[in-house]
Coordinates of C-alpha atoms and ligand atoms in Angstrom, one line a residue:
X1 CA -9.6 85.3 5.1
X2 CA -8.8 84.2 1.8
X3 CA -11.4 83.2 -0.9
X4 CA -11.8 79.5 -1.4
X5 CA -10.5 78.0 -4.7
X6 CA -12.7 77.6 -7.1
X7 CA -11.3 76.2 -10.7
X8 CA -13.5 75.0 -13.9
X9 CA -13.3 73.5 -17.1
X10 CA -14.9 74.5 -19.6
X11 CA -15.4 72.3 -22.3
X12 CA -17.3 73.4 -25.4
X13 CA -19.2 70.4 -26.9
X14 CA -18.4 70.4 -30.3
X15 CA -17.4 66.9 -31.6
X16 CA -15.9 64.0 -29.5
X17 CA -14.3 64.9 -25.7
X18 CA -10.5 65.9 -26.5
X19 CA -7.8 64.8 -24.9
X20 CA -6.9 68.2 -24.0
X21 CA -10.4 68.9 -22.4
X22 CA -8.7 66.0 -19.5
X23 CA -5.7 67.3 -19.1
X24 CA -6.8 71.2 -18.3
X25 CA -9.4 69.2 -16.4
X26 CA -6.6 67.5 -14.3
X27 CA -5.1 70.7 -13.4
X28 CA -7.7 72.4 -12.7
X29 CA -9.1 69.4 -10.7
X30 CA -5.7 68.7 -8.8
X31 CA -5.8 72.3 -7.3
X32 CA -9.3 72.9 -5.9
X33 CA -8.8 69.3 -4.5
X34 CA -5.5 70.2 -3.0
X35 CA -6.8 73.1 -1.1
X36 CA -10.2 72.0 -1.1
X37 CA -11.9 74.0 -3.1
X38 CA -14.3 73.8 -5.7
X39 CA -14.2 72.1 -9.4
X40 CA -17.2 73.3 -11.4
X41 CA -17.5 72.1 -15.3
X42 CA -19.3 75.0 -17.3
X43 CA -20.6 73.7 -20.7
X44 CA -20.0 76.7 -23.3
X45 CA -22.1 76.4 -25.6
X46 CA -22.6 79.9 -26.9
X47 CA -21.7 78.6 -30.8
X48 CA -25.1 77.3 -31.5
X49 CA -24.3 76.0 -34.9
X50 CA -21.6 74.0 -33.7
X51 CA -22.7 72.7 -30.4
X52 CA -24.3 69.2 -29.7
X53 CA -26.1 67.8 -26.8
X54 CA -24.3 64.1 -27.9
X55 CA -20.7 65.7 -27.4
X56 CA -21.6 67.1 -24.3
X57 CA -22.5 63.6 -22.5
X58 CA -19.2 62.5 -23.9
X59 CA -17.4 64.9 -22.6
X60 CA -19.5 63.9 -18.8
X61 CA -18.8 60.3 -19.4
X62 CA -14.8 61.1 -21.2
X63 CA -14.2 63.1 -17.2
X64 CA -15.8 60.6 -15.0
X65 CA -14.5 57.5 -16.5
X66 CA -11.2 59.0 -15.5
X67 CA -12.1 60.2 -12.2
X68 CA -12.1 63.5 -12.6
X69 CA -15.6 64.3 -11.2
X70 CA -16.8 68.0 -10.6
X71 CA -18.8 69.7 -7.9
X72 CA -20.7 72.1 -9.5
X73 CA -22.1 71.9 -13.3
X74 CA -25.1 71.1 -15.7
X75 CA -25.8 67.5 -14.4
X76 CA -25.1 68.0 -10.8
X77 CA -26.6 71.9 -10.1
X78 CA -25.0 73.8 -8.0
X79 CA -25.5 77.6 -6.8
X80 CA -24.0 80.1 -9.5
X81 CA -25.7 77.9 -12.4
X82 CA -27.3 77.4 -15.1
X83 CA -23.8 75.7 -15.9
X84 CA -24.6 75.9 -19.3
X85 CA -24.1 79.2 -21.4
X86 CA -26.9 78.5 -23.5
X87 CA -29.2 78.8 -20.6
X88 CA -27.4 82.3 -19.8
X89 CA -28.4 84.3 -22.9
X90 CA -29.8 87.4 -20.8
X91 CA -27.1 87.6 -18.3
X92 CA -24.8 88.5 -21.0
X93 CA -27.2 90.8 -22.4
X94 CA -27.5 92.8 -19.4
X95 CA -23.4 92.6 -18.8
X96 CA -23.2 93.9 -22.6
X97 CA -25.6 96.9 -21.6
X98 CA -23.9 97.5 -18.5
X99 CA -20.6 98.2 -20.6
X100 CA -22.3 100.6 -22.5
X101 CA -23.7 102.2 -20.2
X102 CA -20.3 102.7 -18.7
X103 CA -18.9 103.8 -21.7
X104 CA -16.8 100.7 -21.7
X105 CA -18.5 99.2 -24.8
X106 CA -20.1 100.4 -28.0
X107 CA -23.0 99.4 -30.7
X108 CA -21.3 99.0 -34.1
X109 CA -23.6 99.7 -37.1
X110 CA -21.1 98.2 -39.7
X111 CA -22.4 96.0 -42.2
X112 CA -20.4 92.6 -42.9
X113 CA -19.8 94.1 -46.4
X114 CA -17.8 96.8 -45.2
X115 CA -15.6 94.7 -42.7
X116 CA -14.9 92.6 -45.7
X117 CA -14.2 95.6 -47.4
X118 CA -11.6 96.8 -44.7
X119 CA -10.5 93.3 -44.7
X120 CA -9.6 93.4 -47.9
X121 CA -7.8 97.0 -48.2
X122 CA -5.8 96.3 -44.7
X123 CA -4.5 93.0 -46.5
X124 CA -3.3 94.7 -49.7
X125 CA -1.6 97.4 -47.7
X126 CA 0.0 94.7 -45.4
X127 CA -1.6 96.5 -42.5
X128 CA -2.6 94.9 -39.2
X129 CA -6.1 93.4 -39.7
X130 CA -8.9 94.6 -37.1
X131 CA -11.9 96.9 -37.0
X132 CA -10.7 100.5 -37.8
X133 CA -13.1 102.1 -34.6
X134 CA -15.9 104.4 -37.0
X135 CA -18.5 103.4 -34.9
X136 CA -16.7 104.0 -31.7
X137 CA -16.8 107.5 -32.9
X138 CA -20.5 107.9 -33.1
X139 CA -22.2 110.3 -30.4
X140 CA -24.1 108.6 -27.3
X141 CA -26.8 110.0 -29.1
X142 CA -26.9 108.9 -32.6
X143 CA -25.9 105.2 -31.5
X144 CA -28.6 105.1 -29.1
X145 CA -31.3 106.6 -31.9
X146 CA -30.1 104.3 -34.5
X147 CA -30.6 101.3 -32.1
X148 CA -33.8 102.1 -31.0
X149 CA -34.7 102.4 -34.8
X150 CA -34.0 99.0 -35.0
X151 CA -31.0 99.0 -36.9
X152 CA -28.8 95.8 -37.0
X153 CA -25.8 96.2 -35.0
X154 CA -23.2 94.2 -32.7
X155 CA -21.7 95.3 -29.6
X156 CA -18.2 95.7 -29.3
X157 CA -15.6 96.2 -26.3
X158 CA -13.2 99.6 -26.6
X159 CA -10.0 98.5 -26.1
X160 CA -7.2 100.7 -24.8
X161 CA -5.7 102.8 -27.4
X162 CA -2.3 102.0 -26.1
X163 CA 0.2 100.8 -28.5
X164 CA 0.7 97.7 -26.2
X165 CA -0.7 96.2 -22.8
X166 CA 0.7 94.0 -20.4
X167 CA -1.1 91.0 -18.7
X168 CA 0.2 88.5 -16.0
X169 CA 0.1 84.6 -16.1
X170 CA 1.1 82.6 -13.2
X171 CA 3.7 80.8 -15.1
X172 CA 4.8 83.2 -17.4
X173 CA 4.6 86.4 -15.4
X174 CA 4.0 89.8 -17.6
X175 CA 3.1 89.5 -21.1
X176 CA 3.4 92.5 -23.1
X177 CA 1.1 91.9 -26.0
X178 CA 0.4 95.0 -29.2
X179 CA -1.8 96.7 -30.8
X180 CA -3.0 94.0 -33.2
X181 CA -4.0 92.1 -30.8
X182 CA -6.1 94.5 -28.9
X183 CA -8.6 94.8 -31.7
X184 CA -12.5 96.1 -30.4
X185 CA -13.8 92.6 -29.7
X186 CA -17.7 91.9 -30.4
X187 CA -19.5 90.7 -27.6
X188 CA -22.7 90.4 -28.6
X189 CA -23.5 89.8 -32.1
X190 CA -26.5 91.1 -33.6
X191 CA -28.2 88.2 -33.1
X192 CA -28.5 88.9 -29.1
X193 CA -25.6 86.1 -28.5
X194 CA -23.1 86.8 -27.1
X195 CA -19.1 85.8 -28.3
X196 CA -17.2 83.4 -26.4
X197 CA -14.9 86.2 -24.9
X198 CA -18.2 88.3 -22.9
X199 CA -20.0 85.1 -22.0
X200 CA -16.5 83.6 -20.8
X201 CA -15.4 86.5 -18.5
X202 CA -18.8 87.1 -17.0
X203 CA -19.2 83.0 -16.2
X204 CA -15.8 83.3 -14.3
X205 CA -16.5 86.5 -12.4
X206 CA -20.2 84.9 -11.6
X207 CA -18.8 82.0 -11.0
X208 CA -16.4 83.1 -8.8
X209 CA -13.8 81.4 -10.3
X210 CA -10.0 82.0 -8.6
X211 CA -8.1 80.2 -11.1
X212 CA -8.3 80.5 -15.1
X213 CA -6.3 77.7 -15.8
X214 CA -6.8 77.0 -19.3
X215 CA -4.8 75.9 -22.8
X216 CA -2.4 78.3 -24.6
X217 CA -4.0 78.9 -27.7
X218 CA -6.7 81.2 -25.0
X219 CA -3.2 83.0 -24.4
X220 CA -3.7 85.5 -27.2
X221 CA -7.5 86.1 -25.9
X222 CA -6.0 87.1 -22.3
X223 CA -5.9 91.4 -23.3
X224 CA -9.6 91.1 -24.5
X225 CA -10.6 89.4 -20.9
X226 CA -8.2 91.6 -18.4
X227 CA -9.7 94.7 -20.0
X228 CA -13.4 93.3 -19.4
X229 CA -12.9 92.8 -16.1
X230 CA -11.1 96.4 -15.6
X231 CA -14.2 97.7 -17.5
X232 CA -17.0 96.2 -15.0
X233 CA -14.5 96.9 -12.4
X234 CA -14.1 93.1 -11.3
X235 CA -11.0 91.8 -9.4
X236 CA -9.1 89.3 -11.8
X237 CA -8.5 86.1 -11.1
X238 CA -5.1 84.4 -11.4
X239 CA -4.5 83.5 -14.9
X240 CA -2.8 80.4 -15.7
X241 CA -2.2 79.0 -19.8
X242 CA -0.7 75.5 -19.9
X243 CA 2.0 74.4 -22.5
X244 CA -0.2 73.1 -25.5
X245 CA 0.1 69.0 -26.1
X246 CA 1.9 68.2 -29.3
X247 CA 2.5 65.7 -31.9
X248 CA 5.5 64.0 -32.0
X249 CA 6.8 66.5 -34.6
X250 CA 6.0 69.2 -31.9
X251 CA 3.0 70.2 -34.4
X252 CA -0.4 70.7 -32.3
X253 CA -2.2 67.7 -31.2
X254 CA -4.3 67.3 -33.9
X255 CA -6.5 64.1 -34.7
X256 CA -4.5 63.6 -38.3
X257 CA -1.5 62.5 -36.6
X258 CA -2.8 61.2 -32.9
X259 CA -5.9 59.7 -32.2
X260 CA -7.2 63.0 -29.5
X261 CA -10.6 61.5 -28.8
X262 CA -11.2 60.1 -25.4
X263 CA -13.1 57.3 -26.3
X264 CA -10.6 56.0 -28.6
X265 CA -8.4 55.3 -26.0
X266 CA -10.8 53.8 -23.7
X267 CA -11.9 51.2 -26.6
X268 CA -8.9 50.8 -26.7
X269 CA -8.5 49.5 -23.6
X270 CA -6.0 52.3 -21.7
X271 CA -6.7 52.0 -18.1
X272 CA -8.3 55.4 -16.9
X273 CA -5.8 55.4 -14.1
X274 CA -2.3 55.2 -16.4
X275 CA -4.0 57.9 -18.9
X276 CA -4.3 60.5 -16.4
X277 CA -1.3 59.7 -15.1
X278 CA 0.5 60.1 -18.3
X279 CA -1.7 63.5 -18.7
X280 CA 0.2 64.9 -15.6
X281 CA 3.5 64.6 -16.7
X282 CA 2.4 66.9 -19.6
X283 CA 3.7 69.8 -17.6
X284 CA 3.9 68.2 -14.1
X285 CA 7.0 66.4 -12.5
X286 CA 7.3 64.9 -9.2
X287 CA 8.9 66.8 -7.0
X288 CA 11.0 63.5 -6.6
X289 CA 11.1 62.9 -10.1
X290 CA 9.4 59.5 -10.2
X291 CA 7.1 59.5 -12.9
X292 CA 4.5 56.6 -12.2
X293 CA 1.7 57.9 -9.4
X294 CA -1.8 58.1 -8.7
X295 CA -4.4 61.0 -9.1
X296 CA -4.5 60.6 -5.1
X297 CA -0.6 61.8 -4.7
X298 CA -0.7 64.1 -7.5
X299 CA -3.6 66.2 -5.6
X300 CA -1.4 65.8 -2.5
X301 CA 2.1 67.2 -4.3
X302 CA 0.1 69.5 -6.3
X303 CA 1.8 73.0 -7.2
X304 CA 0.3 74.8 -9.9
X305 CA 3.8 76.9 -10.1
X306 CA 5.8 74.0 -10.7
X307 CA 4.0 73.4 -14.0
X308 CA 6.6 73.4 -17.0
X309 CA 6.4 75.6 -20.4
X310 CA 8.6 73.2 -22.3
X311 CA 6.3 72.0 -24.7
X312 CA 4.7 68.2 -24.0
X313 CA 4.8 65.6 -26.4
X314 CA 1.9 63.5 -26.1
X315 CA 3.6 60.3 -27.5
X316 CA 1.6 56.9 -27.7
X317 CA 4.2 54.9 -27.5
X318 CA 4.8 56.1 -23.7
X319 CA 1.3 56.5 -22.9
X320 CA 1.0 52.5 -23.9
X321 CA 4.1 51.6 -22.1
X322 CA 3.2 53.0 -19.1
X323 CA -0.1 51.6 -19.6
X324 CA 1.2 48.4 -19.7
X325 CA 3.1 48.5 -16.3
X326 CA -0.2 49.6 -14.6
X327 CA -2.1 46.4 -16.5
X328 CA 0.8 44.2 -15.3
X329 CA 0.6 45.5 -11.7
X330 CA -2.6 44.6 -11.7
X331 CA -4.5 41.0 -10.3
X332 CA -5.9 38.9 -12.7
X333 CA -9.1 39.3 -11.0
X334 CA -9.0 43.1 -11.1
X335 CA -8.2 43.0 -14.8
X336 CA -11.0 40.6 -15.4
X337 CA -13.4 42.9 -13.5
X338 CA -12.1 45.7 -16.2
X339 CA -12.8 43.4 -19.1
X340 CA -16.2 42.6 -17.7
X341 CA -16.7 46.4 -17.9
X342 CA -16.3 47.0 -21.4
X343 CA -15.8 43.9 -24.3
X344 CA -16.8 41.5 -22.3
X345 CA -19.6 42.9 -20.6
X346 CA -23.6 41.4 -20.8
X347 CA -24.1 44.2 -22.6
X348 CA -21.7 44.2 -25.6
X349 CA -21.7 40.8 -25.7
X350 CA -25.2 40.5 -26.5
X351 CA -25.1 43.2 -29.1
X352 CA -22.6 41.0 -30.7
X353 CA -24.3 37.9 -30.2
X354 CA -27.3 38.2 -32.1
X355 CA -25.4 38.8 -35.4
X356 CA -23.5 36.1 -35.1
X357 CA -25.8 33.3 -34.2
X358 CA -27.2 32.9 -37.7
X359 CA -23.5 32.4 -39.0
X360 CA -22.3 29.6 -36.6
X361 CA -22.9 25.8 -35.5
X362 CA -21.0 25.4 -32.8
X363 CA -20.4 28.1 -29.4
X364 CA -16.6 27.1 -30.6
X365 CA -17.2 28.7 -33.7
X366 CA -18.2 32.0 -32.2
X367 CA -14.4 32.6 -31.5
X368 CA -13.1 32.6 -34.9
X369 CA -16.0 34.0 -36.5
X370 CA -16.7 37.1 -34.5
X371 CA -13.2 37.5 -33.4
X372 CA -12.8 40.9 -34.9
X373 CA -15.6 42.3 -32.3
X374 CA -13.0 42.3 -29.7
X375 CA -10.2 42.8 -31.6
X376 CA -8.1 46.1 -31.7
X377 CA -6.8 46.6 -35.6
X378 CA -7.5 43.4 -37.7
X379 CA -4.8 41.9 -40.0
X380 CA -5.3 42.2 -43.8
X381 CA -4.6 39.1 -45.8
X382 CA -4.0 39.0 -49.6
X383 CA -7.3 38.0 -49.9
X384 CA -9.2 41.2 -47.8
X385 CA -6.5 43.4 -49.4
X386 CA -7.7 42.5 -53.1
X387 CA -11.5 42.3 -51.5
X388 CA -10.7 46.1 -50.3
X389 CA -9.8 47.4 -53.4
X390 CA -12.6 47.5 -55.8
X391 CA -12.2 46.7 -59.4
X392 CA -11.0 49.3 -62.0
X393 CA -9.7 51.2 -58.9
X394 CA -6.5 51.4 -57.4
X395 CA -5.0 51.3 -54.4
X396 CA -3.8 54.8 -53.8
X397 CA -7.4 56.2 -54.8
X398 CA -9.0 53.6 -52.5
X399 CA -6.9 55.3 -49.8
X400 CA -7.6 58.3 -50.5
X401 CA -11.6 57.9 -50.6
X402 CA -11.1 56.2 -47.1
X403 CA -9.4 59.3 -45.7
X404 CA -12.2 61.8 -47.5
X405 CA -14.8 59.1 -46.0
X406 CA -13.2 59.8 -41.9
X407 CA -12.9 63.5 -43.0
X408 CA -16.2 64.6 -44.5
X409 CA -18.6 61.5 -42.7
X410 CA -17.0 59.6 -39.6
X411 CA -15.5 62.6 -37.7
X412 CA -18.8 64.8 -37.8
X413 CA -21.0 62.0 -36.7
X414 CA -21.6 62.6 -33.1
X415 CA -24.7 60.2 -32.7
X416 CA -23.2 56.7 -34.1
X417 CA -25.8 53.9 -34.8
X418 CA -27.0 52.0 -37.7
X419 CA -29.7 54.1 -39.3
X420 CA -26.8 57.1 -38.9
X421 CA -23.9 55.4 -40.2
X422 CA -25.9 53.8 -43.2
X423 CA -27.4 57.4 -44.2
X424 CA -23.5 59.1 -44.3
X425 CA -22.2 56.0 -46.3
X426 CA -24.8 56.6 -48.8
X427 CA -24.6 60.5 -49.2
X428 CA -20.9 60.1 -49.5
X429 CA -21.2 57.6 -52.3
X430 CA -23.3 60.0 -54.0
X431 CA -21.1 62.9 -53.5
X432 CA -17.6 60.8 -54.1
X433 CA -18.8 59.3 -57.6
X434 CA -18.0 55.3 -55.8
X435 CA -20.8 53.2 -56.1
X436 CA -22.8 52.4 -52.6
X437 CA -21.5 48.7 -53.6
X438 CA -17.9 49.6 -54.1
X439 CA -17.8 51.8 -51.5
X440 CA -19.8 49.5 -48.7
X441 CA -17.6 46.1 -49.9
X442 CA -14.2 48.6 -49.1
X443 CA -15.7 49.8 -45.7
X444 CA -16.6 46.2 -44.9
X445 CA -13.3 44.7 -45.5
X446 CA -11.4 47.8 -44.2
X447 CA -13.2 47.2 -41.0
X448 CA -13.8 43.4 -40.4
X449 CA -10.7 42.0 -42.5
X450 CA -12.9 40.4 -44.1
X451 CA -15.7 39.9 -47.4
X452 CA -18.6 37.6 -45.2
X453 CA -19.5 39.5 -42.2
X454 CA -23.0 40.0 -40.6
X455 CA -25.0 42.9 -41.6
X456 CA -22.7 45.9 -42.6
X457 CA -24.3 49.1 -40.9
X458 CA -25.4 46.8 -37.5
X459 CA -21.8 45.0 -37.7
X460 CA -20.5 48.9 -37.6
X461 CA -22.7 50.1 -35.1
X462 CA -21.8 47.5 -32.8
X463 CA -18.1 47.9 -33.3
X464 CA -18.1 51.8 -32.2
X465 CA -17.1 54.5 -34.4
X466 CA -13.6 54.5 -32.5
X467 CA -12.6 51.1 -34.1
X468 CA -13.9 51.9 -37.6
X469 CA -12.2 54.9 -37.3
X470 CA -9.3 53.4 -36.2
X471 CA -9.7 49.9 -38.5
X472 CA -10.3 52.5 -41.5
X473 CA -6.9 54.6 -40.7
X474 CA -4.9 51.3 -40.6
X475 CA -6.2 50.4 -43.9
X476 CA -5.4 53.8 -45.7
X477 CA -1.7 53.2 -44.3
X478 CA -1.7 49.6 -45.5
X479 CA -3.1 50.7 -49.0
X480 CA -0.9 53.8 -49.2
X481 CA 2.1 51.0 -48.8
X482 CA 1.2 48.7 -51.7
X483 CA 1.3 51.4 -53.8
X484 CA 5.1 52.3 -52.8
X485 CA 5.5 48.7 -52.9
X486 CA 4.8 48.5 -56.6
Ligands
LIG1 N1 -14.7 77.0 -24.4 C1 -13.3 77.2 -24.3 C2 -12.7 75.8 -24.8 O1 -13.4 75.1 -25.4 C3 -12.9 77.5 -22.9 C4 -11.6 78.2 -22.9 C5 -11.3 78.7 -21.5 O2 -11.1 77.8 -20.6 O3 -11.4 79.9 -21.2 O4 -11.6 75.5 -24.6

């Protein structure tokens, strides 16, 4: 009998839920529901520094707002969890043990000086940089004395000491891959923790995952993860690395040219259905080439081996068009119901409400002053544009304090509300040298269009990080033109 499918995602929850995080989703959700099998989402969470409890409820509401639910993970249970690595420490503790035991991996005594040291000397003689093996060299005996002395140490994989080794993906069959990149991988630093490559390997194998399907860039990490699970003596599942999503400029997707967070494009008002439609044909064709379809028929025609390596563009401009055909199929009743969902709901509405109500006389009124609640990007008239730009500063440095404000304050903030947003807007007017009036007067107008505008850290707490984001982009641009302009 053959095993049952079981695919995952598995998301770590870092900053806001990527676009990329839905579209492996997709795939791996359109085959376990094709042969029905099993989707599980596994929350890795293994880089404590980085990970947030905030991102990983966006990334639950980013996957079920587009339909994409799972059968197995941290919300919903299941029976291989905890789902979440963090709750996992000592399994990978006892899996890194186990490799030693077996001779499969080794404690490593170095100190971070020296593998700066070695760093260093392998760049200056334009060698291949990777840990040179010393401490794979120590006796059984000596490592195990000088571990149970206490002294700090990691624990790291021995790789074959081939000069190359050749893996399989589904879609690009053998890979032959060399020596640099089958450097002795740490598993477990010496803080207990283990690296993203043991806790990974062992959540799959556990998890009894049948189908790694996962981005590229994890490509590269494929050697490191074949030669765990020929160490514990695991079958492998079958590996599968999608085409990465570009920019138009066939760059990777990154957030500087597209907008990649999920919420921007549901405040922006994409329907969930056209998105992860566009998403699919990011790899996937029809078998009859049509190219508008629902996540219904794609789990019906679903072949992972069709998948296509030429590399996806991930261009708005299509998203948006095909968005459009989806909003105009729809009745007006169904598009009011989706309205009702989001900017027109009870509940934005009367988050917007009570800042306005001091500011108008008449429920006309309402419309034009808090018109740029609902709006998408506002205009700037000559008026905001000389309202943005505080005195004794010009445009192009206005611009570029906007860009450092979404770099170094916007994208970090995970949690967005008042108290939050007015805390970063302060720190970064200490640290850029613009006053807290200058800067605050910019933000205002950058965001609103406008001077006069209710409160400024409620006004951007209401509005959503996406749309200042988005309202504070628009206005760099706009600024970055008056100065060509000139
Ligand atoms: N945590 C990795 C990520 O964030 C998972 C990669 C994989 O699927 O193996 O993409």
């Amino acid at each position: 009998m053959t095993k049952p499918i079981r695919t995952r995602i598995a998301p770590s929850p870092t900053g806001d839920p990527h676009v990329g995080t839905a579209y492996v989703a997709l795939f791996n959700y359109a085959l376990a529901r094709k042969h029905g099998g099993r989707f599980i989402l596994r929350i890795e969470d293994t880089d404590r520094q980085r990970s947030h409890p905030a991102s990983e409820t966006m990334i639950f509401d980013a996957l079920r707002w587009l339909g994409l639910d799972w059968d197995e993970g941290p919300d919903v249970g299941g029976p291989v969890g905890p789902y979440r690595q963090s709750e996992r420490s000592s399994i990978y503790r006892e899996h890194a043990e186990d490799l030693v035991r077996r001779g499969a991996a080794y404690p490593c005594f170095c100190a971070p000086e020296r593998l700066e040291a070695l760093r260093v000397e392998q760049r200056a003689k334009k060698l291949a940089l990777g840990y040179d093996g010393r401490c794979r060299a120590l006796s059984t005996t000596e490592a195990a004395q000088r571990r149970s002395a206490g002294e700090p140490h990691v624990i790291r994989l021995s790789m074959p000491k081939d000069e190359s080794m050749v893996v399989h993906d589904l879609l690009r069959g053998d890979v032959r891959f060399e020596r640099p990149q089958m450097d002795d991988q740490v598993l477990l630093k010496s803080d207990g923790f283990p690296t993203y490559h043991l806790a990974n390997v062992v959540d799959d194998h556990l998890m009894e995952i049948t189908h790694v399907i996962r981005a590229e860039e994890w490509l590269s990490s494929l050697p490191k993860h074949v030669q765990l699970y020929r160490s514990f003596g695991w079958d492998e599942p079958i590996f599968c690395h999608l085409p990465l999503l570009r920019n138009a400029d066939r760059s990777k997707i990154s957030k500087r040219k597209n907008p990649v967070s999920l919420n921007h494009y549901r405040r922006a008002g994409y329907l969930p259905e056209a998105l992860v439609n566009f998403l699919a044909l990011m790899g996937w064709a029809m078998p009859d080439e049509r190219e508008e379809f629902t996540l219904r028929e794609l789990v019906e025609r679903f072949d992972l081996k069709r998948v296509s390596l030429g590399g996806p563009v991930f261009d708005i401009e299509k998203l948006t068009w095909l968005n459009g055909k989806y909003l105009r199929r729809m009745a007006p009743e169904e598009i009011l119901a989706r309205l009702r969902r989001q900017l027109l709901s009870d509940d934005y509405l009367l988050r917007v409400l009570p800042l306005c109500r001091e500011r108008i006389d008449t429920l006309e009124a309402f419309f034009d002053y808090a018109g740029f609640f609902f709006a998408g990007e506002v205009p700037y008239d000559a008026k905001a544009l000389s309202g943005m730009i505080p005195k004794e500063r010009t445009p192009s440095e206005t611009a570029r304090i906007l860009k450092s404000l979404i770099e170094q304050k916007i994208d970090p903030l995970l949690e967005w509300d008042a108290g939050a947003v007015e805390s970063a807007l302060r720190d970064f007017s200490e640290s850029s040298g613009w006053s807290a009036k200058e800067l605050f007067m910019t933000v205002r107008v950058a965001v609103t269009g406008r001077a006069a505008t209710p409160p400024l850290f409620d006004t951007l707490d209401v509005l959503g990080k996406e749309i200042c984001r988005r309202r504070l982009r628009r206005a760099i641009e706009t600024l970055r033109t008056m100065d060509e302009g000139k």
